[in-house]
Coordinates of C-alpha atoms (C1' of nucleotides) in Angstrom, one line a residue:
Chain A
X153 CA 18.7 -28.0 9.5
X154 CA 16.6 -27.7 6.4
X155 CA 13.1 -26.3 6.6
X156 CA 11.7 -27.9 3.5
X157 CA 9.1 -29.4 5.7
X158 CA 8.2 -26.0 7.0
X159 CA 4.8 -26.2 8.7
X160 CA 1.9 -24.5 7.0
X161 CA 1.5 -22.1 9.8
X162 CA 4.7 -20.3 8.9
X163 CA 3.1 -19.3 5.6
X164 CA 1.0 -16.2 4.8
X165 CA -2.7 -16.7 4.9
X166 CA -4.2 -18.4 1.9
X167 CA -6.1 -16.0 -0.4
X168 CA -8.5 -16.9 -3.2
X169 CA -5.7 -17.0 -5.7
X170 CA -3.7 -19.5 -3.6
X171 CA -6.8 -21.6 -3.3
X172 CA -7.1 -21.7 -7.1
X173 CA -3.5 -22.7 -7.4
X174 CA -4.0 -25.4 -4.7
X175 CA -7.0 -26.8 -6.8
X176 CA -4.9 -26.7 -10.0
X177 CA -2.1 -28.5 -8.3
X178 CA -4.5 -31.1 -6.9
X179 CA -6.0 -31.5 -10.4
X180 CA -2.5 -32.1 -11.8
X181 CA -2.5 -29.0 -14.0
X182 CA 0.7 -27.5 -15.5
X183 CA 2.7 -30.6 -14.5
X184 CA 2.6 -29.4 -11.0
X185 CA 4.5 -26.3 -11.8
X186 CA 3.7 -22.7 -10.6
X187 CA 5.2 -19.9 -12.7
X188 CA 4.2 -16.3 -12.1
X189 CA 5.5 -13.0 -13.4
X190 CA 5.7 -9.4 -12.3
X191 CA 5.3 -7.3 -15.5
X192 CA 5.9 -3.6 -14.9
X193 CA 5.9 -1.0 -17.7
X194 CA 9.1 1.0 -17.3
X195 CA 7.5 4.4 -17.5
X196 CA 7.7 5.4 -13.8
X197 CA 8.8 4.2 -10.4
X198 CA 7.2 1.3 -8.5
X199 CA 4.8 2.3 -5.6
X200 CA 3.2 0.6 -2.7
X201 CA 0.5 -0.8 -5.0
X202 CA 3.1 -2.5 -7.0
X203 CA 4.5 -3.9 -3.8
X204 CA 1.2 -5.7 -3.3
X205 CA 1.6 -7.3 -6.7
X206 CA 5.3 -8.1 -6.2
X207 CA 4.6 -9.8 -2.8
X208 CA 1.8 -11.7 -4.4
X209 CA 3.7 -13.0 -7.4
X210 CA 7.1 -13.6 -5.9
X211 CA 5.5 -14.8 -2.6
X212 CA 3.5 -17.5 -4.5
X213 CA 6.6 -18.5 -6.4
X214 CA 8.6 -18.9 -3.2
X215 CA 5.9 -20.8 -1.4
X216 CA 5.0 -23.2 -4.2
X217 CA 8.6 -23.9 -5.1
X218 CA 8.0 -22.2 -8.5
X219 CA 9.5 -19.2 -10.0
X220 CA 8.6 -15.6 -10.7
X221 CA 9.8 -13.8 -13.8
X222 CA 10.5 -10.1 -14.0
X223 CA 9.3 -8.9 -17.3
X224 CA 9.3 -5.4 -18.6
X225 CA 6.2 -4.7 -20.6
X226 CA 8.0 -2.3 -22.9
X227 CA 5.7 -2.1 -25.9
X228 CA 5.3 1.7 -25.9
X229 CA 8.7 3.3 -26.4
X230 CA 7.1 6.7 -26.4
X231 CA 6.7 6.7 -22.6
X232 CA 9.4 4.3 -21.5
X233 CA 13.0 4.8 -20.3
X234 CA 16.0 2.9 -19.3
X235 CA 16.3 4.8 -16.0
X236 CA 13.0 3.4 -15.0
X237 CA 14.1 -0.1 -15.8
X238 CA 17.0 0.3 -13.5
X239 CA 14.9 1.9 -10.7
X240 CA 12.4 -1.0 -10.9
X241 CA 15.1 -3.6 -10.6
X242 CA 16.7 -1.8 -7.7
X243 CA 13.3 -1.6 -5.9
X244 CA 12.3 -5.2 -6.4
X245 CA 15.7 -6.4 -5.2
X246 CA 15.5 -4.1 -2.2
X247 CA 12.2 -5.6 -1.3
X248 CA 14.0 -8.8 -1.0
X249 CA 12.9 -10.7 -4.1
X250 CA 15.1 -12.2 -6.8
X251 CA 14.2 -13.3 -10.3
X252 CA 17.5 -15.0 -11.0
X253 CA 18.2 -15.3 -14.7
X254 CA 14.5 -14.7 -15.4
X255 CA 14.8 -11.1 -16.5
X256 CA 12.8 -10.6 -19.6
X257 CA 11.5 -7.8 -21.9
X258 CA 8.4 -8.1 -24.0
X259 CA 10.7 -6.5 -26.7
X260 CA 12.7 -9.8 -26.5
X261 CA 9.7 -11.3 -28.3
X262 CA 9.1 -8.7 -31.0
X263 CA 10.1 -11.0 -33.8
X264 CA 8.0 -13.9 -32.5
X265 CA 5.1 -11.6 -31.8
X266 CA 5.4 -10.4 -35.4
X267 CA 5.3 -14.0 -36.6
X268 CA 2.3 -14.7 -34.5
X269 CA 0.6 -11.7 -36.1
X270 CA 1.4 -13.1 -39.5
X271 CA -0.1 -16.4 -38.5
X272 CA -3.3 -14.6 -37.4
X273 CA -3.5 -12.9 -40.7
X274 CA -3.0 -16.2 -42.6
X275 CA -5.8 -17.7 -40.6
X276 CA -8.0 -14.8 -41.7
X277 CA -8.2 -13.6 -38.1
X278 CA -6.5 -10.3 -38.5
X279 CA -6.5 -7.5 -41.1
X280 CA -4.9 -4.2 -41.9
X281 CA -7.3 -1.3 -41.3
X282 CA -6.9 2.2 -42.9
X283 CA -9.4 3.9 -40.7
X284 CA -8.1 7.1 -39.0
X285 CA -8.1 7.2 -35.2
X286 CA -11.3 9.4 -35.4
X287 CA -13.0 7.1 -37.8
X288 CA -12.1 4.1 -35.8
X289 CA -13.7 5.6 -32.8
X290 CA -16.9 6.2 -34.7
X291 CA -17.0 2.7 -36.0
X292 CA -16.4 1.3 -32.6
X293 CA -19.8 2.2 -31.3
X294 CA -20.6 3.0 -27.7
X295 CA -21.3 1.1 -24.5
X296 CA -24.9 0.6 -25.5
X297 CA -24.7 0.5 -29.3
X298 CA -22.8 -2.1 -31.3
X299 CA -20.0 -1.0 -33.6
X300 CA -19.8 -1.2 -37.4
X301 CA -17.5 -3.4 -39.5
X302 CA -14.5 -1.5 -40.9
X303 CA -14.7 -1.2 -44.7
X304 CA -11.2 -2.8 -44.7
X305 CA -12.4 -5.8 -42.8
X306 CA -12.7 -8.2 -45.7
X307 CA -9.3 -7.6 -47.4
X308 CA -7.7 -10.8 -48.7
X309 CA -5.1 -12.6 -46.8
X310 CA -2.6 -11.8 -49.5
X311 CA -3.4 -8.1 -49.3
X312 CA -3.2 -8.1 -45.6
X313 CA 0.1 -9.9 -45.6
X314 CA 1.5 -7.4 -48.1
X315 CA 0.3 -4.4 -46.2
X316 CA 1.5 -5.7 -42.9
X317 CA 4.9 -6.4 -44.4
X318 CA 5.0 -2.8 -45.7
X319 CA 4.0 -1.5 -42.3
X320 CA 7.0 -3.2 -40.9
X321 CA 9.2 -1.9 -43.8
X322 CA 8.2 1.6 -42.8
X323 CA 6.2 2.6 -45.9
X324 CA 3.4 4.1 -44.0
X325 CA 3.0 7.0 -41.7
X326 CA 2.1 6.9 -38.0
X327 CA -1.6 6.5 -37.6
X328 CA -2.3 5.7 -41.2
X329 CA -2.8 2.0 -40.7
X330 CA -3.1 -0.6 -38.0
X331 CA -3.4 -4.3 -37.7
X332 CA -6.6 -5.4 -36.0
X333 CA -7.9 -8.8 -34.8
X334 CA -11.1 -9.8 -36.6
X335 CA -13.5 -10.7 -33.8
X336 CA -16.9 -9.1 -33.4
X337 CA -17.8 -5.5 -33.9
X338 CA -21.1 -6.1 -32.1
X339 CA -19.7 -7.6 -29.0
X340 CA -20.9 -6.2 -25.7
X341 CA -17.3 -6.3 -24.6
X342 CA -15.6 -3.4 -26.4
X343 CA -12.3 -5.1 -26.2
X344 CA -13.5 -7.7 -28.6
X345 CA -14.6 -5.1 -31.3
X346 CA -11.7 -5.9 -33.6
X347 CA -9.0 -4.6 -31.2
X348 CA -5.9 -3.0 -32.6
X349 CA -2.9 -5.3 -32.2
X350 CA -0.2 -3.4 -34.0
X351 CA 0.4 0.3 -34.6
X352 CA 3.0 2.3 -36.4
X353 CA 5.5 4.4 -34.5
X354 CA 8.3 6.1 -36.4
X355 CA 11.2 8.1 -35.0
X356 CA 11.3 6.8 -31.4
X357 CA 14.3 5.0 -30.1
X358 CA 13.3 2.0 -28.0
X359 CA 15.5 1.6 -24.9
X360 CA 16.0 -2.1 -25.8
X361 CA 15.6 -2.4 -29.6
X362 CA 16.7 1.0 -30.7
X363 CA 15.3 1.9 -34.2
X364 CA 14.9 -1.7 -35.3
X365 CA 11.1 -1.5 -35.3
X366 CA 8.6 1.0 -36.5
X367 CA 5.6 -1.1 -35.6
X368 CA 4.9 -2.0 -32.0
X369 CA 2.4 -4.6 -30.7
X370 CA -0.3 -3.5 -28.3
X371 CA -0.6 -4.7 -24.7
X372 CA -3.5 -7.2 -25.3
X373 CA -1.6 -9.0 -28.1
X374 CA 1.8 -8.9 -26.3
X375 CA 0.9 -9.9 -22.8
X376 CA -0.9 -13.2 -23.3
X377 CA 1.7 -14.3 -25.8
X378 CA 4.6 -13.3 -23.6
X379 CA 3.1 -15.2 -20.8
X380 CA 2.7 -18.2 -23.0
X381 CA 6.2 -18.0 -24.4
X382 CA 7.6 -17.9 -20.9
X383 CA 5.5 -20.8 -19.7
X384 CA 3.6 -18.7 -17.1
X385 CA 0.9 -20.8 -15.3
X386 CA -0.9 -18.1 -13.4
X387 CA -1.0 -14.6 -14.8
X388 CA -2.1 -12.3 -12.0
X389 CA -3.3 -8.8 -12.7
X390 CA -5.6 -6.1 -11.4
X391 CA -9.4 -5.9 -11.8
X392 CA -9.4 -3.4 -14.7
X393 CA -8.1 -6.2 -16.9
X394 CA -11.1 -8.4 -16.2
X395 CA -12.8 -7.3 -19.4
X396 CA -9.6 -8.1 -21.3
X397 CA -9.5 -11.8 -20.3
X398 CA -11.8 -12.9 -23.2
X399 CA -9.3 -11.3 -25.5
X400 CA -6.4 -12.8 -23.7
X401 CA -8.0 -16.2 -24.1
X402 CA -9.1 -15.6 -27.7
X403 CA -5.6 -14.7 -29.0
X404 CA -4.1 -17.8 -27.3
X405 CA -6.9 -20.0 -28.7
X406 CA -6.3 -18.8 -32.3
X407 CA -2.6 -19.4 -32.3
X408 CA -0.3 -22.4 -31.9
X409 CA 1.2 -21.4 -28.6
X410 CA 3.3 -23.3 -26.0
X411 CA 0.7 -23.1 -23.3
X412 CA -2.4 -21.2 -22.2
X413 CA -1.8 -19.4 -18.9
X414 CA -4.7 -18.6 -16.6
X415 CA -5.4 -14.9 -16.0
X416 CA -6.7 -14.1 -12.5
X417 CA -7.6 -10.6 -11.4
X418 CA -7.4 -9.1 -7.9
X419 CA -8.3 -5.7 -6.7
X420 CA -5.6 -3.0 -6.6
X421 CA -4.6 -1.3 -3.4
X422 CA -6.2 2.0 -2.4
X423 CA -4.3 3.7 0.3
X424 CA -5.9 6.6 2.0
X425 CA -4.4 10.1 1.9
X426 CA -2.2 9.4 -1.1
X427 CA -2.4 8.5 -4.8
X428 CA -1.2 5.4 -6.5
X429 CA -1.7 6.2 -10.1
X430 CA 1.4 6.4 -12.2
X431 CA 0.0 9.4 -14.1
X432 CA -0.5 11.4 -10.9
X433 CA 2.8 10.4 -9.4
X434 CA 4.5 11.5 -12.6
X435 CA 2.7 14.8 -12.4
X436 CA 3.7 15.4 -8.8
X437 CA 7.3 14.8 -9.8
X438 CA 7.3 16.8 -13.1
X439 CA 5.4 19.7 -11.6
X440 CA 7.7 20.0 -8.7
X441 CA 5.2 19.5 -5.9
X442 CA 7.6 16.9 -4.5
X443 CA 11.3 16.7 -4.9
X444 CA 11.5 13.6 -7.0
X445 CA 10.4 10.0 -7.3
X446 CA 12.2 9.2 -4.0
X447 CA 10.8 12.2 -2.1
X448 CA 10.0 10.7 1.4
X449 CA 6.4 11.8 1.1
X450 CA 5.8 9.7 -2.0
X451 CA 4.2 6.3 -1.8
X452 CA 6.9 5.0 -4.1
X453 CA 9.2 2.2 -3.0
X454 CA 12.1 4.6 -3.4
X455 CA 10.3 7.2 -1.3
X456 CA 9.4 4.8 1.5
X457 CA 13.0 3.6 1.5
X458 CA 14.3 7.1 1.9
X459 CA 11.6 7.7 4.6
X460 CA 13.0 4.8 6.6
X461 CA 10.4 2.2 6.0
X462 CA 12.0 -1.3 5.8
X463 CA 11.5 -4.0 3.2
X464 CA 10.1 -6.2 6.0
X465 CA 7.5 -3.6 7.0
X466 CA 6.3 -3.3 3.4
X467 CA 6.0 -7.1 3.0
X468 CA 4.3 -7.4 6.3
X469 CA 1.9 -4.7 5.3
X470 CA 1.1 -6.6 2.1
X471 CA 0.4 -9.7 4.1
X472 CA -1.9 -7.8 6.3
X473 CA -4.0 -6.2 3.6
X474 CA -4.7 -9.5 1.9
X475 CA -5.8 -10.2 -1.6
X476 CA -9.4 -10.2 -2.8
X477 CA -11.6 -8.9 -5.6
X478 CA -13.4 -6.3 -3.4
X479 CA -12.7 -2.6 -3.8
X480 CA -10.9 -1.4 -0.8
X481 CA -9.6 1.6 1.0
X482 CA -6.8 0.8 3.4
X483 CA -6.2 3.3 6.2
X484 CA -2.8 4.9 6.5
X485 CA -3.0 3.9 10.2
X486 CA -2.5 0.2 9.2
X487 CA 0.7 1.0 7.3
X488 CA 2.0 3.1 10.2
X489 CA 1.2 0.4 12.7
X490 CA 3.1 -2.1 10.6
X491 CA 6.1 0.2 10.3
X492 CA 6.1 0.8 14.1
X493 CA 5.9 -2.9 14.8
X494 CA 9.1 -3.5 12.9
X495 CA 10.9 -0.4 14.0
X496 CA 10.0 -0.8 17.7
X497 CA 11.6 -4.2 17.7
X498 CA 14.7 -3.2 15.7
X499 CA 15.5 0.5 15.9
X500 CA 18.2 1.5 18.5
X501 CA 17.0 4.2 20.9
X502 CA 18.7 7.6 20.9
X503 CA 17.9 11.1 22.3
X504 CA 17.4 14.1 20.1
X505 CA 16.0 17.5 20.9
X506 CA 13.9 18.9 18.1
X507 CA 12.9 22.3 19.5
X508 CA 15.7 23.1 21.9
X509 CA 15.3 25.1 25.2
X510 CA 18.4 25.7 27.2
X511 CA 18.5 24.3 30.7
X512 CA 21.3 25.0 33.3
X513 CA 21.7 22.8 36.3
X514 CA 23.1 25.3 38.9
X515 CA 24.2 22.8 41.5
X516 CA 26.2 20.8 39.0
X517 CA 29.8 21.7 38.6
X518 CA 30.8 23.6 35.5
X519 CA 33.8 21.5 34.6
X520 CA 32.1 18.1 35.3
X521 CA 31.0 15.6 32.7
X522 CA 29.6 12.2 33.5
X523 CA 29.5 9.4 31.1
X524 CA 26.2 7.7 31.8
X525 CA 25.0 4.3 30.4
X526 CA 21.9 4.2 28.3
X527 CA 20.2 1.1 27.0
X528 CA 19.9 1.0 23.3
X529 CA 16.6 -0.9 23.7
X530 CA 14.4 -1.1 26.8
X531 CA 13.2 -4.6 26.1
X532 CA 16.2 -6.1 24.4
X533 CA 19.5 -6.2 26.3
X534 CA 21.3 -7.8 23.3
X535 CA 21.2 -4.4 21.6
X536 CA 23.7 -3.2 24.3
X537 CA 24.3 0.2 25.8
X538 CA 26.0 3.4 24.9
X539 CA 27.6 6.3 26.8
X540 CA 25.8 9.6 27.0
X541 CA 27.3 12.9 28.4
X542 CA 25.7 14.6 31.4
X543 CA 26.8 18.2 32.0
X544 CA 25.7 21.4 33.6
X545 CA 24.2 22.8 30.4
X546 CA 21.6 20.8 28.5
X547 CA 18.9 21.2 25.9
X548 CA 15.4 19.9 26.4
X549 CA 12.4 20.2 24.1
X550 CA 10.3 23.4 24.5
X551 CA 7.2 21.3 24.5
X552 CA 8.3 19.5 27.6
X553 CA 8.2 22.7 29.7
X554 CA 5.3 24.9 30.7
X555 CA 5.3 27.5 33.5
X556 CA 2.0 26.3 34.7
X557 CA 0.5 22.8 34.1
X558 CA -2.4 23.2 31.7
X559 CA -4.3 20.4 33.5
X560 CA -3.9 17.7 36.2
X561 CA -2.7 15.2 33.7
X562 CA 0.3 17.2 32.5
X563 CA 3.4 15.4 33.9
X564 CA 6.3 17.2 32.2
X565 CA 8.4 20.0 33.7
X566 CA 6.7 23.0 35.2
X567 CA 8.0 26.0 37.2
X568 CA 8.9 24.7 40.6
X569 CA 8.2 21.1 39.6
X570 CA 10.3 18.0 39.2
X571 CA 10.9 15.7 36.3
X572 CA 13.1 12.8 35.5
X573 CA 15.7 13.3 32.8
X574 CA 15.7 10.1 30.8
X575 CA 18.6 7.8 31.7
X576 CA 19.9 10.4 34.3
X577 CA 18.7 12.4 37.3
X578 CA 15.6 14.0 38.6
X579 CA 15.7 17.8 38.3
X580 CA 13.7 20.7 39.6
X581 CA 13.0 23.9 37.8
X582 CA 13.9 26.8 40.1
X583 CA 13.8 29.7 37.7
X584 CA 12.5 30.7 34.3
X585 CA 14.4 33.2 32.3
X586 CA 12.8 35.2 29.6
X587 CA 13.9 37.8 27.0
X588 CA 12.4 41.3 26.6
X589 CA 9.5 39.9 24.5
X590 CA 8.6 37.6 27.4
X591 CA 9.7 34.4 25.6
X592 CA 11.3 31.7 27.7
X593 CA 15.0 31.4 26.7
X594 CA 16.4 29.4 29.6
X595 CA 15.6 27.3 32.6
X596 CA 17.6 27.3 35.8
X597 CA 17.4 24.0 37.6
X598 CA 18.9 21.9 40.3
X599 CA 19.4 18.1 40.3
X600 CA 19.0 15.5 42.9
X601 CA 22.3 13.5 43.0
X602 CA 20.7 10.6 44.7
X603 CA 18.3 9.8 41.8
X604 CA 20.6 8.2 39.3
X605 CA 19.1 4.8 38.7
X606 CA 17.0 5.2 41.8
X607 CA 13.7 6.8 42.7
X608 CA 13.7 9.9 44.8
X609 CA 13.1 9.6 48.6
X610 CA 9.6 10.3 49.8
X611 CA 8.0 11.7 46.6
X612 CA 6.8 10.4 43.2
X613 CA 8.1 11.9 40.0
X614 CA 5.9 10.8 37.2
X615 CA 7.3 12.6 34.2
X616 CA 10.3 11.6 32.1
X617 CA 11.7 13.8 29.4
X618 CA 14.6 13.5 27.0
X619 CA 17.6 15.8 26.7
X620 CA 21.1 16.3 25.3
X621 CA 24.3 17.8 26.7
X622 CA 24.8 21.2 25.1
X623 CA 28.5 20.8 24.8
X624 CA 28.4 17.5 23.1
X625 CA 25.3 17.8 20.9
X626 CA 25.4 17.5 17.1
X627 CA 23.5 20.2 15.2
X628 CA 21.1 18.7 12.7
X629 CA 18.2 19.3 10.4
X630 CA 15.1 17.1 10.9
X631 CA 12.3 16.8 8.4
X632 CA 8.8 16.0 9.6
X633 CA 6.5 14.5 7.1
X634 CA 2.8 14.3 7.1
X635 CA 0.2 12.9 4.7
X636 CA 0.7 14.1 1.1
X637 CA -3.0 15.0 0.7
X638 CA -5.6 16.4 3.1
X639 CA -8.4 14.2 1.7
X640 CA -8.6 10.4 2.3
X641 CA -9.4 9.9 -1.4
X642 CA -7.8 12.8 -3.2
X643 CA -8.6 11.3 -6.6
X644 CA -12.2 10.2 -5.8
X645 CA -13.4 13.3 -7.7
X646 CA -16.7 13.4 -5.9
X647 CA -16.7 17.2 -6.1
X648 CA -15.1 17.0 -9.5
X649 CA -12.0 18.5 -7.9
X650 CA -8.5 17.9 -9.1
X651 CA -6.5 15.9 -6.7
X652 CA -3.8 18.6 -6.6
X653 CA -6.2 20.8 -4.8
X654 CA -6.0 18.5 -1.8
X655 CA -2.2 18.6 -1.7
X656 CA -1.1 19.1 1.9
X657 CA 1.1 22.2 2.1
X658 CA 2.3 20.9 5.6
X659 CA 3.3 17.5 4.3
X660 CA 6.9 18.6 4.9
X661 CA 8.0 20.7 7.9
X662 CA 11.7 21.3 8.3
X663 CA 13.3 21.9 11.7
X664 CA 16.8 23.4 11.3
X665 CA 17.9 23.8 14.9
X666 CA 17.9 20.4 16.3
X667 CA 20.4 18.8 18.6
X668 CA 21.4 15.1 18.6
X669 CA 23.2 13.1 21.2
X670 CA 26.8 12.5 20.3
X671 CA 26.4 8.8 19.5
X672 CA 24.3 9.8 16.5
X673 CA 27.5 11.2 14.9
X674 CA 28.4 7.6 13.9
X675 CA 25.2 7.0 12.0
X676 CA 25.4 5.9 8.4
X677 CA 23.0 7.0 5.6
X678 CA 19.9 4.8 5.9
X679 CA 20.3 4.0 9.6
X680 CA 17.1 4.2 11.5
X681 CA 16.7 5.2 15.2
X682 CA 14.0 5.8 17.6
X683 CA 14.4 9.3 19.0
X684 CA 12.8 8.6 22.3
X685 CA 9.4 10.1 22.9
X686 CA 9.4 11.5 19.3
X687 CA 9.3 8.8 16.7
X688 CA 11.5 6.9 14.3
X689 CA 14.1 8.7 12.1
X690 CA 16.2 7.8 9.2
X691 CA 19.5 9.4 8.3
X692 CA 19.1 10.9 4.8
X693 CA 22.0 10.3 2.3
X694 CA 22.1 14.1 1.7
X695 CA 23.2 16.8 4.1
X696 CA 22.6 20.5 4.4
X697 CA 24.7 23.1 2.7
X698 CA 26.6 23.8 5.9
X699 CA 27.3 20.1 6.4
X700 CA 24.6 19.2 9.0
X701 CA 23.1 15.8 8.9
X702 CA 19.5 15.5 7.8
X703 CA 17.1 13.0 9.6
X704 CA 13.8 12.1 8.0
X705 CA 10.9 11.2 10.3
X706 CA 9.7 7.8 9.3
X707 CA 6.7 7.8 11.6
X708 CA 5.8 9.2 15.0
X709 CA 5.4 7.1 18.1
X710 CA 1.8 6.4 19.0
X711 CA 0.8 9.5 21.0
X712 CA -2.0 9.1 23.5
X713 CA -1.0 12.4 25.1
X714 CA -1.9 14.2 21.9
X715 CA -5.3 12.6 22.1
X716 CA -5.8 13.8 25.7
X717 CA -4.7 17.3 24.7
X718 CA -7.1 17.3 21.8
X719 CA -10.0 16.1 23.8
X720 CA -9.3 18.7 26.5
X721 CA -10.1 21.3 23.9
X722 CA -6.9 21.9 22.0
X723 CA -3.7 23.3 23.4
Chain B
rU196 C1' -34.0 -0.7 -21.7
rG197 C1' -24.8 -2.6 -22.8
rG198 C1' -21.4 -6.0 -20.6
rC199 C1' -18.3 -7.8 -16.6
rC200 C1' -17.2 -7.6 -11.4
rC201 C1' -17.8 -6.4 -6.1
rU202 C1' -20.9 -6.0 -1.2
rU203 C1' -18.9 -9.5 6.5
rG204 C1' -18.0 -4.2 12.6
rG205 C1' -15.0 2.6 11.5
rU206 C1' -10.9 0.1 8.1
rG207 C1' -8.7 -4.4 5.9
rU208 C1' -9.4 -9.5 5.9
rA209 C1' -11.1 -14.9 7.8
rA210 C1' -15.0 -18.4 8.2
rU211 C1' -15.5 -22.9 1.5
rG212 C1' -23.7 -25.0 4.1
rG213 C1' -23.0 -26.4 10.9
rU214 C1' -24.0 -21.7 14.4
rA215 C1' -19.2 -14.8 12.9
rA216 C1' -12.5 -15.3 13.8
rC217 C1' -8.0 -12.1 13.3
rA218 C1' -5.5 -7.4 12.6
rC219 C1' -5.7 -2.0 12.7
rU220 C1' -8.5 1.9 14.8
rA221 C1' -11.5 3.6 19.0
rC222 C1' -12.9 3.4 24.1
rA223 C1' -11.9 1.7 29.4
rG224 C1' -8.2 -0.2 32.8
rG225 C1' -3.1 -2.3 34.5
rU226 C1' 2.5 -2.2 34.2
rU227 C1' 6.5 1.3 32.9
rU228 C1' 12.9 6.0 34.0
rU229 C1' 9.9 6.7 26.3
rG230 C1' 2.3 9.7 27.8
rA231 C1' 6.3 4.3 23.7
rU232 C1' 6.4 -0.9 24.2
rC233 C1' 3.7 -4.7 26.8
rC234 C1' -0.9 -6.8 29.2
rU235 C1' -6.5 -7.0 30.1
rG236 C1' -11.4 -5.8 28.7
rU237 C1' -15.4 -3.5 25.4
rC238 C1' -17.4 -2.5 20.2
rA239 C1' -20.9 -6.7 13.9
rU240 C1' -25.8 -11.7 13.4
rU241 C1' -22.7 -10.7 7.5
rG242 C1' -26.4 -4.3 1.9
rG243 C1' -32.2 -5.5 1.5
rA244 C1' -36.3 -9.0 0.4
rG245 C1' -37.7 -13.7 -0.8
rG246 C1' -36.4 -19.0 -1.6
rU247 C1' -33.7 -24.1 -1.0
rU248 C1' -32.2 -26.7 3.6
rC249 C1' -32.8 -29.8 9.9
rG250 C1' -29.4 -25.7 9.4
rA251 C1' -27.3 -20.1 4.9
rG252 C1' -22.2 -15.0 5.6
rU253 C1' -21.6 -19.3 2.4
rC254 C1' -26.5 -22.1 -2.7
rC255 C1' -30.7 -19.7 -5.9
rU256 C1' -33.9 -15.3 -7.5
rC257 C1' -34.9 -10.3 -7.4
rC258 C1' -33.7 -5.4 -5.6
rA259 C1' -30.3 -1.7 -3.9
rG260 C1' -25.4 0.4 -3.7
rG261 C1' -20.4 0.6 -5.7
rG262 C1' -16.3 -0.3 -9.3
rC263 C1' -14.4 -1.0 -14.4
rC264 C1' -14.8 -0.6 -19.9
rA265 C1' -16.0 3.5 -25.8
rG266 C1' -6.4 5.1 -26.0
rC267 C1' -3.3 3.6 -32.4
rC268 C1' -1.8 3.5 -23.0
rA269 C1' -0.7 -0.5 -19.9

RNA sequence: UGGCCCUUGGUGUAAUGGUAACACUACAGGUUUUGAUCCUGUCAUUGGAGGUUCGAGUCCUCCAGGGCCAGCCA
């Protein structure tokens, strides 16, 4: 059955941009069409902030039966690279969006853009300026003082045409001349003080156009015209471009263009305890503070993917944060909650011991091995069951045993006490074995054979802990991640500190002696599981030098016990 | 004594002049072979002051606080 009559309640909440589009549609604008675009510059990897824009632009296209173009804003060959183009395409696709045939590059339009520039010159609205960068800055004025007209402002159309042609022909050096729009050097909006629209760049090979050009158009000139050429109806961008909108409109108003798209600005995402500035992410990568763009600690799409975050969770997160013009600071807890919601519903459960402590069940025969059934999901029978091995020698987590309970609420294993082994029997700790240093190295226990799938007679056993069979366990490395920075706004700069000073040295903790239940041996790279009582973990594509699998912790389980411990005055 | 923009609970959003809603967090309980999940309950009169109106979070004025802008970056 088709769902083209899908009820409105199945759609994401309307935001102010969707309301504008609704009004435009009601007013019959744009022939009832909605065309958006996602315009990344290929000079880095996409991050969670881009995901917000991607979900907005592609989401609107989907819901309004329109289309969304992927357009690479590649006007600055100095910083851009083909590898970034490829990574961006991979990430947008992975998020679940498709642009069909609508893959464009601003560089596709270089010839048209050049012709528009010539048109502007002919209309007396642009001129070649010979001011040096330093001189240009002086002439520009300041926030409170108007600028001064360039001495080259009144060159004739013929001279400008000639000079611009020679700029293109490569006659002039980098920085010696630029093409500027002739607007108003006294404008209170600095973007209108005769902005530069073309600059000279020799000796760089553009990833799309090679060495065909030595002049490159600036963003302000390129973006509005690219939008118009593509028939974009709503050009959505972040707040810092608000001051550029008068220039966007001015250029389109001067030229004979196919259409005049509407620029609408929204506030960018600020996520606490991380940074989402391409410059800073690039520095983290280049300075080696992280292992690469896809380091699981990075807020990049590639990093989140390697961490085990699903495309659904990211899209759901983008729905939850909404779209407004207000500055915001989204808590990491919201992202984590969104991730848990998805993974709780879909991740199969497994048992894994991260900090192993040997446990021997003395009244269990040495040669015996039971194959017990364990549900893959406690609330979803459709996810089936698996076999787990129960034997005399097991591993449990060191944190699940204490010789003496620290408080009345502690319900894990203690000396002389009982605890339920998840999916198996109730055991009692009879003896604690220590080494010369007094460190606990082994537990001697006994099990109650009558407690498999049944409560013990005449007593209550509250605690449940996870375990693995020593003989069947798979050795693995587990990487625990924490926030990248120790400050909620590392780049706020309140104390004029560099964000790097807030880098969290404990953002990665590696556990090399972990044991996984045997079923995890079949996991494929990218598979995500809930390690019961620990969190969600994703199998990394890499493995250790000695061939051990590596699991990345996506996010912990919500841990109310940790809160109790903390309130009780630390552990 | 430059311009533009923003301001609803701890956080993010909703309410489009008709009597503050949702999610996250926190806290208090209940269920539970994951201290998970799930369930229940509690937590704001909308930055401030005036004004318009029968009625203002929504409209107007002023004030305060915050953000962005002086790249031949995007």
